[in-house]
Amino acid sequence: MAARPRPSSDDAREALRDAMARLAAGDQTALEEIYLATRVKLFGITLRILGDRKEAEDALQDVYVNLWQRADRYDPTRASPIAWLAAFARNRAIDRLRTGKVRGGAVPVEEAAPLPDESPLADALLIDAEQTAQIHKCLGGLDARTQGHIRAAFFEGKTYAQLAEAADVPLGTMKSWIRRGLQRLRACLEASEAA
């Protein structure tokens, strides 16, 4: 049985935006879709702040209960769904610290309020995923030889000299192949950004 292709980040963002709108309109099934799409990221946020798995799970449950009650407050013109939910989860975890609902071992409330979130914001992760997907798509559009050399140079750390030796071509030829391939790759990426 073939694996289903994973949706693109644009498709995932649109599906999440659609589920948020349906949840605001009272569609109960939308909450499950939102949960499945966001639980890992939101749990990571609550766990990092609370420092306790059980407390993070409780905070995450609070997030989804409150989301069910307040889905109509989400404004898609102000933030992406995952950014809004990430802020919601972070605030819910900090609220738990402030109200004293957390057992010992968590970050003290004085430290939690200004606690920087060192991980990239959800939007940044989505943008990175989109860029990575676009790079691989554009790489896939190159001829197999050029694609292989660029992947080996940039993803495997091979030097131009190592690649030239392995391909049994002069070093200058290898550099030219990769330079022309990178120019085509850049043109593809710029075209996708303009679209």
PDB file of C-alpha atoms in Angstrom:
ATOM      1  CA  MET A   1       0.000   0.000   0.000  1.00  0.00           C
ATOM      2  CA  ALA A   2       1.487   3.333  -1.035  1.00  0.00           C
ATOM      3  CA  ALA A   3       1.909   6.068   1.556  1.00  0.00           C
ATOM      4  CA  ARG A   4      -0.276   9.115   1.123  1.00  0.00           C
ATOM      5  CA  PRO A   5       1.649  12.206   0.093  1.00  0.00           C
ATOM      6  CA  ARG A   6       2.024  14.776   2.850  1.00  0.00           C
ATOM      7  CA  PRO A   7       0.146  18.015   2.264  1.00  0.00           C
ATOM      8  CA  SER A   8       2.199  21.107   1.508  1.00  0.00           C
ATOM      9  CA  SER A   9       2.571  23.686   4.246  1.00  0.00           C
ATOM     10  CA  ASP A  10       0.214  25.982   2.300  1.00  0.00           C
ATOM     11  CA  ASP A  11      -2.378  23.199   2.199  1.00  0.00           C
ATOM     12  CA  ALA A  12      -1.862  22.492   5.904  1.00  0.00           C
ATOM     13  CA  ARG A  13      -2.231  26.169   6.799  1.00  0.00           C
ATOM     14  CA  GLU A  14      -5.399  26.480   4.722  1.00  0.00           C
ATOM     15  CA  ALA A  15      -6.854  23.296   6.246  1.00  0.00           C
ATOM     16  CA  LEU A  16      -6.141  24.636   9.728  1.00  0.00           C
ATOM     17  CA  ARG A  17      -7.631  28.041   8.865  1.00  0.00           C
ATOM     18  CA  ASP A  18     -10.724  26.282   7.495  1.00  0.00           C
ATOM     19  CA  ALA A  19     -11.026  24.096  10.603  1.00  0.00           C
ATOM     20  CA  MET A  20     -10.798  27.184  12.833  1.00  0.00           C
ATOM     21  CA  ALA A  21     -13.636  28.843  10.876  1.00  0.00           C
ATOM     22  CA  ARG A  22     -15.758  25.685  11.089  1.00  0.00           C
ATOM     23  CA  LEU A  23     -15.091  25.386  14.819  1.00  0.00           C
ATOM     24  CA  ALA A  24     -16.182  29.003  15.328  1.00  0.00           C
ATOM     25  CA  ALA A  25     -19.389  28.095  13.494  1.00  0.00           C
ATOM     26  CA  GLY A  26     -19.985  25.178  15.887  1.00  0.00           C
ATOM     27  CA  ASP A  27     -18.612  22.222  13.895  1.00  0.00           C
ATOM     28  CA  GLN A  28     -17.470  19.730  16.557  1.00  0.00           C
ATOM     29  CA  THR A  29     -15.406  17.655  14.120  1.00  0.00           C
ATOM     30  CA  ALA A  30     -13.187  20.672  13.422  1.00  0.00           C
ATOM     31  CA  LEU A  31     -11.787  20.567  16.960  1.00  0.00           C
ATOM     32  CA  GLU A  32     -10.374  17.092  16.361  1.00  0.00           C
ATOM     33  CA  GLU A  33      -8.722  18.248  13.132  1.00  0.00           C
ATOM     34  CA  ILE A  34      -7.187  21.228  14.926  1.00  0.00           C
ATOM     35  CA  TYR A  35      -6.002  19.005  17.758  1.00  0.00           C
ATOM     36  CA  LEU A  36      -4.343  16.502  15.415  1.00  0.00           C
ATOM     37  CA  ALA A  37      -2.621  19.280  13.470  1.00  0.00           C
ATOM     38  CA  THR A  38      -1.351  21.283  16.458  1.00  0.00           C
ATOM     39  CA  ARG A  39      -0.970  19.069  19.525  1.00  0.00           C
ATOM     40  CA  VAL A  40       2.754  18.368  19.152  1.00  0.00           C
ATOM     41  CA  LYS A  41       3.779  22.010  18.753  1.00  0.00           C
ATOM     42  CA  LEU A  42       1.475  23.260  21.501  1.00  0.00           C
ATOM     43  CA  PHE A  43       2.514  20.513  23.915  1.00  0.00           C
ATOM     44  CA  GLY A  44       6.158  21.465  23.340  1.00  0.00           C
ATOM     45  CA  ILE A  45       5.380  25.057  24.262  1.00  0.00           C
ATOM     46  CA  THR A  46       3.525  24.170  27.460  1.00  0.00           C
ATOM     47  CA  LEU A  47       6.146  21.609  28.490  1.00  0.00           C
ATOM     48  CA  ARG A  48       9.001  24.065  28.003  1.00  0.00           C
ATOM     49  CA  ILE A  49       7.298  26.643  30.230  1.00  0.00           C
ATOM     50  CA  LEU A  50       5.911  24.330  32.901  1.00  0.00           C
ATOM     51  CA  GLY A  51       8.789  21.864  33.066  1.00  0.00           C
ATOM     52  CA  ASP A  52       6.453  18.990  33.977  1.00  0.00           C
ATOM     53  CA  ARG A  53       4.788  16.588  31.555  1.00  0.00           C
ATOM     54  CA  LYS A  54       1.554  16.210  33.564  1.00  0.00           C
ATOM     55  CA  GLU A  55       1.219  19.958  34.030  1.00  0.00           C
ATOM     56  CA  ALA A  56       1.903  20.529  30.332  1.00  0.00           C
ATOM     57  CA  GLU A  57      -0.822  18.004  29.439  1.00  0.00           C
ATOM     58  CA  ASP A  58      -3.266  19.773  31.768  1.00  0.00           C
ATOM     59  CA  ALA A  59      -2.407  23.151  30.250  1.00  0.00           C
ATOM     60  CA  LEU A  60      -2.854  21.725  26.773  1.00  0.00           C
ATOM     61  CA  GLN A  61      -6.274  20.400  27.734  1.00  0.00           C
ATOM     62  CA  ASP A  62      -7.141  23.910  28.976  1.00  0.00           C
ATOM     63  CA  VAL A  63      -6.075  25.289  25.600  1.00  0.00           C
ATOM     64  CA  TYR A  64      -8.439  23.039  23.647  1.00  0.00           C
ATOM     65  CA  VAL A  65     -11.345  23.497  26.089  1.00  0.00           C
ATOM     66  CA  ASN A  66     -10.939  27.269  25.851  1.00  0.00           C
ATOM     67  CA  LEU A  67     -10.516  27.047  22.094  1.00  0.00           C
ATOM     68  CA  TRP A  68     -13.841  25.213  21.887  1.00  0.00           C
ATOM     69  CA  GLN A  69     -15.472  28.034  23.846  1.00  0.00           C
ATOM     70  CA  ARG A  70     -13.665  30.920  22.158  1.00  0.00           C
ATOM     71  CA  ALA A  71     -12.934  29.856  18.583  1.00  0.00           C
ATOM     72  CA  ASP A  72     -14.963  32.802  17.338  1.00  0.00           C
ATOM     73  CA  ARG A  73     -12.312  35.158  18.736  1.00  0.00           C
ATOM     74  CA  TYR A  74      -9.744  34.012  16.180  1.00  0.00           C
ATOM     75  CA  ASP A  75      -9.155  36.689  13.531  1.00  0.00           C
ATOM     76  CA  PRO A  76      -7.394  35.257  10.436  1.00  0.00           C
ATOM     77  CA  THR A  77      -6.401  38.763   9.313  1.00  0.00           C
ATOM     78  CA  ARG A  78      -4.251  39.250  12.418  1.00  0.00           C
ATOM     79  CA  ALA A  79      -2.355  35.953  12.702  1.00  0.00           C
ATOM     80  CA  SER A  80      -2.005  32.519  11.210  1.00  0.00           C
ATOM     81  CA  PRO A  81      -3.909  29.825  13.115  1.00  0.00           C
ATOM     82  CA  ILE A  82      -0.755  28.160  14.447  1.00  0.00           C
ATOM     83  CA  ALA A  83       0.737  31.472  15.612  1.00  0.00           C
ATOM     84  CA  TRP A  84      -2.504  32.341  17.409  1.00  0.00           C
ATOM     85  CA  LEU A  85      -2.732  28.898  19.004  1.00  0.00           C
ATOM     86  CA  ALA A  86       0.952  28.984  20.023  1.00  0.00           C
ATOM     87  CA  ALA A  87       0.417  32.314  21.793  1.00  0.00           C
ATOM     88  CA  PHE A  88      -2.742  30.891  23.377  1.00  0.00           C
ATOM     89  CA  ALA A  89      -0.809  27.848  24.682  1.00  0.00           C
ATOM     90  CA  ARG A  90       2.044  29.968  26.002  1.00  0.00           C
ATOM     91  CA  ASN A  91      -0.377  32.286  27.793  1.00  0.00           C
ATOM     92  CA  ARG A  92      -2.340  29.358  29.237  1.00  0.00           C
ATOM     93  CA  ALA A  93       0.863  27.807  30.635  1.00  0.00           C
ATOM     94  CA  ILE A  94       1.953  31.105  32.169  1.00  0.00           C
ATOM     95  CA  ASP A  95      -1.540  31.590  33.618  1.00  0.00           C
ATOM     96  CA  ARG A  96      -1.212  28.212  35.330  1.00  0.00           C
ATOM     97  CA  LEU A  97       2.039  29.374  36.901  1.00  0.00           C
ATOM     98  CA  ARG A  98       0.525  32.670  38.064  1.00  0.00           C
ATOM     99  CA  THR A  99      -2.541  31.071  39.643  1.00  0.00           C
ATOM    100  CA  GLY A 100      -0.450  28.502  41.490  1.00  0.00           C
ATOM    101  CA  LYS A 101      -1.998  25.463  39.787  1.00  0.00           C
ATOM    102  CA  VAL A 102       1.438  24.004  39.147  1.00  0.00           C
ATOM    103  CA  ARG A 103       3.284  21.563  41.389  1.00  0.00           C
ATOM    104  CA  GLY A 104       6.903  22.141  42.387  1.00  0.00           C
ATOM    105  CA  GLY A 105       9.590  21.805  39.740  1.00  0.00           C
ATOM    106  CA  ALA A 106       8.138  24.249  37.258  1.00  0.00           C
ATOM    107  CA  VAL A 107       9.633  27.583  36.369  1.00  0.00           C
ATOM    108  CA  PRO A 108       8.832  30.196  39.065  1.00  0.00           C
ATOM    109  CA  VAL A 109       6.192  32.680  37.938  1.00  0.00           C
ATOM    110  CA  GLU A 110       8.651  35.588  38.201  1.00  0.00           C
ATOM    111  CA  GLU A 111      10.815  33.864  35.631  1.00  0.00           C
ATOM    112  CA  ALA A 112       8.004  32.674  33.383  1.00  0.00           C
ATOM    113  CA  ALA A 113       6.492  36.002  32.343  1.00  0.00           C
ATOM    114  CA  PRO A 114       9.616  37.283  30.595  1.00  0.00           C
ATOM    115  CA  LEU A 115      10.682  33.783  29.566  1.00  0.00           C
ATOM    116  CA  PRO A 116      11.802  34.002  25.960  1.00  0.00           C
ATOM    117  CA  ASP A 117      10.605  31.295  23.659  1.00  0.00           C
ATOM    118  CA  GLU A 118      13.901  30.204  22.128  1.00  0.00           C
ATOM    119  CA  SER A 119      12.287  28.052  19.473  1.00  0.00           C
ATOM    120  CA  PRO A 120      11.293  29.703  16.219  1.00  0.00           C
ATOM    121  CA  LEU A 121       7.775  31.060  16.085  1.00  0.00           C
ATOM    122  CA  ALA A 122       5.242  28.827  14.403  1.00  0.00           C
ATOM    123  CA  ASP A 123       5.057  31.154  11.404  1.00  0.00           C
ATOM    124  CA  ALA A 124       8.840  30.999  11.072  1.00  0.00           C
ATOM    125  CA  LEU A 125       8.711  27.195  11.166  1.00  0.00           C
ATOM    126  CA  LEU A 126       6.048  27.181   8.469  1.00  0.00           C
ATOM    127  CA  ILE A 127       8.053  29.612   6.356  1.00  0.00           C
ATOM    128  CA  ASP A 128      11.191  27.480   6.829  1.00  0.00           C
ATOM    129  CA  ALA A 129       9.239  24.363   5.853  1.00  0.00           C
ATOM    130  CA  GLU A 130       7.838  26.134   2.793  1.00  0.00           C
ATOM    131  CA  GLN A 131      11.293  27.339   1.766  1.00  0.00           C
ATOM    132  CA  THR A 132      12.801  23.893   2.271  1.00  0.00           C
ATOM    133  CA  ALA A 133      10.029  22.298   0.223  1.00  0.00           C
ATOM    134  CA  GLN A 134      10.518  24.877  -2.536  1.00  0.00           C
ATOM    135  CA  ILE A 135      14.289  24.316  -2.567  1.00  0.00           C
ATOM    136  CA  HIS A 136      13.782  20.563  -2.948  1.00  0.00           C
ATOM    137  CA  LYS A 137      11.156  21.144  -5.640  1.00  0.00           C
ATOM    138  CA  CYS A 138      13.504  23.430  -7.570  1.00  0.00           C
ATOM    139  CA  LEU A 139      16.395  21.004  -7.079  1.00  0.00           C
ATOM    140  CA  GLY A 140      14.194  18.276  -8.511  1.00  0.00           C
ATOM    141  CA  GLY A 141      13.821  20.365 -11.665  1.00  0.00           C
ATOM    142  CA  LEU A 142      17.555  20.225 -12.372  1.00  0.00           C
ATOM    143  CA  ASP A 143      19.138  17.472 -14.428  1.00  0.00           C
ATOM    144  CA  ALA A 144      20.147  14.452 -12.339  1.00  0.00           C
ATOM    145  CA  ARG A 145      23.893  15.086 -12.625  1.00  0.00           C
ATOM    146  CA  THR A 146      23.725  18.718 -11.491  1.00  0.00           C
ATOM    147  CA  GLN A 147      21.189  17.897  -8.795  1.00  0.00           C
ATOM    148  CA  GLY A 148      23.444  15.154  -7.421  1.00  0.00           C
ATOM    149  CA  HIS A 149      26.507  17.395  -7.325  1.00  0.00           C
ATOM    150  CA  ILE A 150      24.659  20.271  -5.607  1.00  0.00           C
ATOM    151  CA  ARG A 151      23.141  17.923  -3.032  1.00  0.00           C
ATOM    152  CA  ALA A 152      26.545  16.355  -2.353  1.00  0.00           C
ATOM    153  CA  ALA A 153      28.222  19.756  -2.017  1.00  0.00           C
ATOM    154  CA  PHE A 154      25.631  21.478   0.147  1.00  0.00           C
ATOM    155  CA  PHE A 155      23.901  18.684   2.045  1.00  0.00           C
ATOM    156  CA  GLU A 156      26.780  16.218   2.431  1.00  0.00           C
ATOM    157  CA  GLY A 157      29.622  18.734   2.742  1.00  0.00           C
ATOM    158  CA  LYS A 158      31.669  17.428  -0.207  1.00  0.00           C
ATOM    159  CA  THR A 159      34.256  19.791  -1.642  1.00  0.00           C
ATOM    160  CA  TYR A 160      34.348  20.708  -5.318  1.00  0.00           C
ATOM    161  CA  ALA A 161      37.677  18.857  -5.544  1.00  0.00           C
ATOM    162  CA  GLN A 162      36.137  15.672  -4.103  1.00  0.00           C
ATOM    163  CA  LEU A 163      33.212  15.924  -6.498  1.00  0.00           C
ATOM    164  CA  ALA A 164      35.489  16.553  -9.490  1.00  0.00           C
ATOM    165  CA  GLU A 165      37.629  13.555  -8.576  1.00  0.00           C
ATOM    166  CA  ALA A 166      34.597  11.295  -8.112  1.00  0.00           C
ATOM    167  CA  ALA A 167      33.134  12.422 -11.471  1.00  0.00           C
ATOM    168  CA  ASP A 168      36.571  12.217 -13.145  1.00  0.00           C
ATOM    169  CA  VAL A 169      36.339  15.772 -14.510  1.00  0.00           C
ATOM    170  CA  PRO A 170      38.591  18.808 -14.100  1.00  0.00           C
ATOM    171  CA  LEU A 171      37.948  20.972 -11.033  1.00  0.00           C
ATOM    172  CA  GLY A 172      36.979  23.964 -13.214  1.00  0.00           C
ATOM    173  CA  THR A 173      34.346  21.873 -14.983  1.00  0.00           C
ATOM    174  CA  MET A 174      32.804  20.812 -11.686  1.00  0.00           C
ATOM    175  CA  LYS A 175      32.728  24.407 -10.457  1.00  0.00           C
ATOM    176  CA  SER A 176      31.035  25.493 -13.700  1.00  0.00           C
ATOM    177  CA  TRP A 177      28.414  22.746 -13.463  1.00  0.00           C
ATOM    178  CA  ILE A 178      27.557  23.664  -9.892  1.00  0.00           C
ATOM    179  CA  ARG A 179      27.595  27.429 -10.606  1.00  0.00           C
ATOM    180  CA  ARG A 180      25.188  27.017 -13.552  1.00  0.00           C
ATOM    181  CA  GLY A 181      23.008  24.695 -11.464  1.00  0.00           C
ATOM    182  CA  LEU A 182      22.882  27.213  -8.626  1.00  0.00           C
ATOM    183  CA  GLN A 183      21.927  29.951 -11.093  1.00  0.00           C
ATOM    184  CA  ARG A 184      19.009  27.828 -12.342  1.00  0.00           C
ATOM    185  CA  LEU A 185      18.087  27.002  -8.755  1.00  0.00           C
ATOM    186  CA  ARG A 186      18.086  30.701  -7.803  1.00  0.00           C
ATOM    187  CA  ALA A 187      15.949  31.581 -10.835  1.00  0.00           C
ATOM    188  CA  CYS A 188      13.427  28.888  -9.856  1.00  0.00           C
ATOM    189  CA  LEU A 189      13.288  30.119  -6.239  1.00  0.00           C
ATOM    190  CA  GLU A 190      12.893  33.746  -7.302  1.00  0.00           C
ATOM    191  CA  ALA A 191      10.109  32.775  -9.712  1.00  0.00           C
ATOM    192  CA  SER A 192       8.300  30.893  -6.932  1.00  0.00           C
ATOM    193  CA  GLU A 193       8.593  33.901  -4.584  1.00  0.00           C
ATOM    194  CA  ALA A 194       7.190  36.197  -7.259  1.00  0.00           C
ATOM    195  CA  ALA A 195       4.204  33.889  -7.841  1.00  0.00           C
TER     196      ALA A 195
END
